Protein backbone atom coordinates (compact mmCIF):
# COMPACT_ATOMS: atom_id res chain seq x y z
CA UNK A 1 0.00 0.00 0.00
CA UNK A 2 2.91 2.29 0.73
CA UNK A 3 4.26 1.82 -2.79
CA UNK A 4 0.88 2.70 -4.28
CA UNK A 5 0.22 5.76 -2.12
CA UNK A 6 3.74 7.13 -1.83
CA UNK A 7 5.39 8.75 1.16
CA UNK A 8 3.04 10.66 3.46
CA UNK A 9 3.15 11.91 7.03
CA UNK A 10 1.53 10.15 9.97
CA UNK A 11 -1.60 12.33 10.03
CA UNK A 12 -2.44 11.31 6.46
CA UNK A 13 -1.95 7.61 7.28
CA UNK A 14 -4.01 7.98 10.45
CA UNK A 15 -6.91 9.49 8.52
CA UNK A 16 -6.68 6.69 5.93
CA UNK A 17 -6.79 4.03 8.64
CA UNK A 18 -9.76 5.71 10.31
CA UNK A 19 -11.68 5.93 7.03
CA UNK A 20 -10.93 2.27 6.31
CA UNK A 21 -12.02 1.06 9.73
CA UNK A 22 -14.86 3.54 10.20
CA UNK A 23 -17.23 2.11 7.60
CA UNK A 24 -20.22 0.05 8.69
CA UNK A 25 -19.10 -3.30 7.29
CA UNK A 26 -15.80 -3.21 9.21
CA UNK A 27 -17.64 -2.28 12.42
CA UNK A 28 -20.15 -5.08 11.83
CA UNK A 29 -17.35 -7.62 11.31
CA UNK A 30 -15.52 -6.37 14.40
CA UNK A 31 -18.71 -6.60 16.49
CA UNK A 32 -19.42 -10.14 15.28
CA UNK A 33 -15.85 -11.20 16.01
CA UNK A 34 -16.13 -9.84 19.55
CA UNK A 35 -19.47 -11.56 20.15
CA UNK A 36 -18.21 -14.93 18.90
CA UNK A 37 -14.94 -14.86 20.84
CA UNK A 38 -15.36 -16.79 24.07
CA UNK A 39 -12.28 -17.62 26.12
CA UNK A 40 -11.20 -21.25 25.98
CA UNK A 41 -8.16 -22.15 28.06
CA UNK A 42 -7.23 -25.02 25.73
CA UNK A 43 -7.17 -22.88 22.58
CA UNK A 44 -6.33 -19.34 23.71
CA UNK A 45 -3.45 -17.70 25.52
CA UNK A 46 -4.87 -15.24 28.06
CA UNK A 47 -2.72 -12.26 27.09
CA UNK A 48 -3.24 -12.46 23.33
CA UNK A 49 -6.96 -13.20 23.68
CA UNK A 50 -7.53 -10.31 26.09
CA UNK A 51 -5.57 -7.79 24.02
CA UNK A 52 -7.42 -8.82 20.87
CA UNK A 53 -10.79 -8.32 22.60
CA UNK A 54 -9.65 -4.98 24.00
CA UNK A 55 -8.54 -3.87 20.52
CA UNK A 56 -11.92 -4.86 19.07
CA UNK A 57 -13.84 -2.96 21.75
CA UNK A 58 -11.64 0.12 21.44
CA UNK A 59 -12.11 0.18 17.68
CA UNK A 60 -15.90 -0.12 18.08
CA UNK A 61 -16.23 2.29 21.01
CA UNK A 62 -13.20 4.60 21.25
CA UNK A 63 -14.68 6.60 24.13
CA UNK A 64 -15.23 3.54 26.37
CA UNK A 65 -13.27 3.56 29.63
CA UNK A 66 -10.75 0.86 30.55
CA UNK A 67 -12.87 -0.45 33.40
CA UNK A 68 -15.89 -0.84 31.11
CA UNK A 69 -13.72 -2.61 28.53
CA UNK A 70 -12.49 -4.99 31.23
CA UNK A 71 -16.03 -5.71 32.41
CA UNK A 72 -17.26 -6.46 28.88
CA UNK A 73 -14.26 -8.71 28.27
CA UNK A 74 -14.85 -10.46 31.60
CA UNK A 75 -18.36 -11.39 30.45
CA UNK A 76 -16.78 -13.27 27.52
CA UNK A 77 -14.88 -15.59 29.90
CA UNK A 78 -18.05 -17.29 31.19
CA UNK A 79 -18.48 -20.08 33.69
CA UNK A 80 -16.10 -20.78 36.53
CA UNK A 81 -13.38 -18.48 35.24
CA UNK A 82 -15.71 -15.47 35.32
CA UNK A 83 -16.82 -16.42 38.83
CA UNK A 84 -13.24 -16.78 40.10
CA UNK A 85 -12.21 -13.40 38.68
CA UNK A 86 -15.30 -11.71 40.16
CA UNK A 87 -14.41 -13.18 43.55
CA UNK A 88 -10.87 -11.77 43.36
CA UNK A 89 -11.65 -8.17 42.45
CA UNK A 90 -14.09 -5.37 43.03
CA UNK A 91 -15.69 -3.91 39.89
CA UNK A 92 -13.12 -1.29 38.80
CA UNK A 93 -9.97 -3.34 38.22
CA UNK A 94 -6.88 -2.74 36.14
CA UNK A 95 -6.01 -4.50 32.90
CA UNK A 96 -2.76 -5.93 34.27
CA UNK A 97 -4.54 -7.38 37.29
CA UNK A 98 -7.17 -8.92 35.03
CA UNK A 99 -4.60 -10.65 32.78
CA UNK A 100 -2.55 -11.83 35.77
CA UNK A 101 -5.67 -13.23 37.42
CA UNK A 102 -6.67 -15.19 34.31
CA UNK A 103 -3.18 -16.68 33.97
CA UNK A 104 -3.02 -17.50 37.68
CA UNK A 105 -6.44 -19.14 37.77
CA UNK A 106 -5.75 -21.22 34.68
CA UNK A 107 -2.41 -22.51 35.93
CA UNK A 108 -3.60 -23.27 39.47
CA UNK A 109 -7.04 -24.77 38.90
CA UNK A 110 -8.57 -27.62 36.98
CA UNK A 111 -10.04 -25.25 34.37
CA UNK A 112 -6.96 -25.64 32.19
CA UNK A 113 -7.22 -29.43 32.04
CA UNK A 114 -9.08 -31.03 29.18
CA UNK A 115 -12.16 -33.14 29.92
CA UNK A 116 -11.36 -36.87 30.05
CA UNK A 117 -14.20 -39.29 29.43
CA UNK A 118 -12.19 -42.24 30.75
CA UNK A 119 -11.35 -41.61 34.39
CA UNK A 120 -8.33 -43.25 35.96
CA UNK A 121 -10.42 -45.73 37.98
CA UNK A 122 -11.74 -47.41 34.85
CA UNK A 123 -8.18 -47.95 33.64
CA UNK A 124 -7.06 -49.53 36.93
CA UNK A 125 -10.10 -51.76 37.50
CA UNK A 126 -11.46 -52.87 34.13
CA UNK A 127 -14.99 -54.20 34.08
CA UNK A 128 -15.35 -57.92 33.30
CA UNK A 129 -16.60 -58.67 29.85
CA UNK A 130 -20.08 -60.17 29.57
CA UNK A 131 -19.65 -61.81 26.20
CA UNK A 132 -19.57 -65.39 27.57
CA UNK A 133 -22.69 -64.92 29.76
CA UNK A 134 -25.84 -65.93 27.93
CA UNK A 135 -29.31 -65.50 29.39
CA UNK A 136 -31.37 -68.66 29.83
CA UNK A 137 -34.60 -68.82 27.87
CA UNK A 138 -36.78 -71.60 29.33
CA UNK A 139 -40.04 -70.29 28.02
CA UNK A 140 -41.72 -69.97 24.67
CA UNK A 141 -42.11 -66.68 22.96
CA UNK A 142 -45.06 -64.76 24.35
CA UNK A 143 -45.29 -66.75 27.61
CA UNK A 144 -44.31 -65.79 31.09
CA UNK A 145 -41.89 -67.95 33.00
CA UNK A 146 -44.53 -69.02 35.52
CA UNK A 147 -47.12 -69.92 32.88
CA UNK A 148 -47.57 -73.65 32.08
CA UNK A 149 -46.09 -74.77 28.78
CA UNK A 150 -48.46 -76.75 26.56
Coordinates of C-alpha atoms in Angstrom, one line a residue, residues 16-145:
X16 CA -6.7 6.7 5.9
X17 CA -6.8 4.0 8.6
X18 CA -9.8 5.7 10.3
X19 CA -11.7 5.9 7.0
X20 CA -10.9 2.3 6.3
X21 CA -12.0 1.1 9.7
X22 CA -14.9 3.5 10.2
X23 CA -17.2 2.1 7.6
X24 CA -20.2 0.0 8.7
X25 CA -19.1 -3.3 7.3
X26 CA -15.8 -3.2 9.2
X27 CA -17.6 -2.3 12.4
X28 CA -20.1 -5.1 11.8
X29 CA -17.3 -7.6 11.3
X30 CA -15.5 -6.4 14.4
X31 CA -18.7 -6.6 16.5
X32 CA -19.4 -10.1 15.3
X33 CA -15.8 -11.2 16.0
X34 CA -16.1 -9.8 19.6
X35 CA -19.5 -11.6 20.2
X36 CA -18.2 -14.9 18.9
X37 CA -14.9 -14.9 20.8
X38 CA -15.4 -16.8 24.1
X39 CA -12.3 -17.6 26.1
X40 CA -11.2 -21.3 26.0
X41 CA -8.2 -22.1 28.1
X42 CA -7.2 -25.0 25.7
X43 CA -7.2 -22.9 22.6
X44 CA -6.3 -19.3 23.7
X45 CA -3.4 -17.7 25.5
X46 CA -4.9 -15.2 28.1
X47 CA -2.7 -12.3 27.1
X48 CA -3.2 -12.5 23.3
X49 CA -7.0 -13.2 23.7
X50 CA -7.5 -10.3 26.1
X51 CA -5.6 -7.8 24.0
X52 CA -7.4 -8.8 20.9
X53 CA -10.8 -8.3 22.6
X54 CA -9.6 -5.0 24.0
X55 CA -8.5 -3.9 20.5
X56 CA -11.9 -4.9 19.1
X57 CA -13.8 -3.0 21.8
X58 CA -11.6 0.1 21.4
X59 CA -12.1 0.2 17.7
X60 CA -15.9 -0.1 18.1
X61 CA -16.2 2.3 21.0
X62 CA -13.2 4.6 21.2
X63 CA -14.7 6.6 24.1
X64 CA -15.2 3.5 26.4
X65 CA -13.3 3.6 29.6
X66 CA -10.8 0.9 30.5
X67 CA -12.9 -0.5 33.4
X68 CA -15.9 -0.8 31.1
X69 CA -13.7 -2.6 28.5
X70 CA -12.5 -5.0 31.2
X71 CA -16.0 -5.7 32.4
X72 CA -17.3 -6.5 28.9
X73 CA -14.3 -8.7 28.3
X74 CA -14.8 -10.5 31.6
X75 CA -18.4 -11.4 30.4
X76 CA -16.8 -13.3 27.5
X77 CA -14.9 -15.6 29.9
X78 CA -18.1 -17.3 31.2
X79 CA -18.5 -20.1 33.7
X80 CA -16.1 -20.8 36.5
X81 CA -13.4 -18.5 35.2
X82 CA -15.7 -15.5 35.3
X83 CA -16.8 -16.4 38.8
X84 CA -13.2 -16.8 40.1
X85 CA -12.2 -13.4 38.7
X86 CA -15.3 -11.7 40.2
X87 CA -14.4 -13.2 43.5
X88 CA -10.9 -11.8 43.4
X89 CA -11.6 -8.2 42.5
X90 CA -14.1 -5.4 43.0
X91 CA -15.7 -3.9 39.9
X92 CA -13.1 -1.3 38.8
X93 CA -10.0 -3.3 38.2
X94 CA -6.9 -2.7 36.1
X95 CA -6.0 -4.5 32.9
X96 CA -2.8 -5.9 34.3
X97 CA -4.5 -7.4 37.3
X98 CA -7.2 -8.9 35.0
X99 CA -4.6 -10.7 32.8
X100 CA -2.5 -11.8 35.8
X101 CA -5.7 -13.2 37.4
X102 CA -6.7 -15.2 34.3
X103 CA -3.2 -16.7 34.0
X104 CA -3.0 -17.5 37.7
X105 CA -6.4 -19.1 37.8
X106 CA -5.8 -21.2 34.7
X107 CA -2.4 -22.5 35.9
X108 CA -3.6 -23.3 39.5
X109 CA -7.0 -24.8 38.9
X110 CA -8.6 -27.6 37.0
X111 CA -10.0 -25.3 34.4
X112 CA -7.0 -25.6 32.2
X113 CA -7.2 -29.4 32.0
X114 CA -9.1 -31.0 29.2
X115 CA -12.2 -33.1 29.9
X116 CA -11.4 -36.9 30.0
X117 CA -14.2 -39.3 29.4
X118 CA -12.2 -42.2 30.8
X119 CA -11.4 -41.6 34.4
X120 CA -8.3 -43.3 36.0
X121 CA -10.4 -45.7 38.0
X122 CA -11.7 -47.4 34.9
X123 CA -8.2 -48.0 33.6
X124 CA -7.1 -49.5 36.9
X125 CA -10.1 -51.8 37.5
X126 CA -11.5 -52.9 34.1
X127 CA -15.0 -54.2 34.1
X128 CA -15.3 -57.9 33.3
X129 CA -16.6 -58.7 29.8
X130 CA -20.1 -60.2 29.6
X131 CA -19.7 -61.8 26.2
X132 CA -19.6 -65.4 27.6
X133 CA -22.7 -64.9 29.8
X134 CA -25.8 -65.9 27.9
X135 CA -29.3 -65.5 29.4
X136 CA -31.4 -68.7 29.8
X137 CA -34.6 -68.8 27.9
X138 CA -36.8 -71.6 29.3
X139 CA -40.0 -70.3 28.0
X140 CA -41.7 -70.0 24.7
X141 CA -42.1 -66.7 23.0
X142 CA -45.1 -64.8 24.4
X143 CA -45.3 -66.7 27.6
X144 CA -44.3 -65.8 31.1
X145 CA -41.9 -67.9 33.0

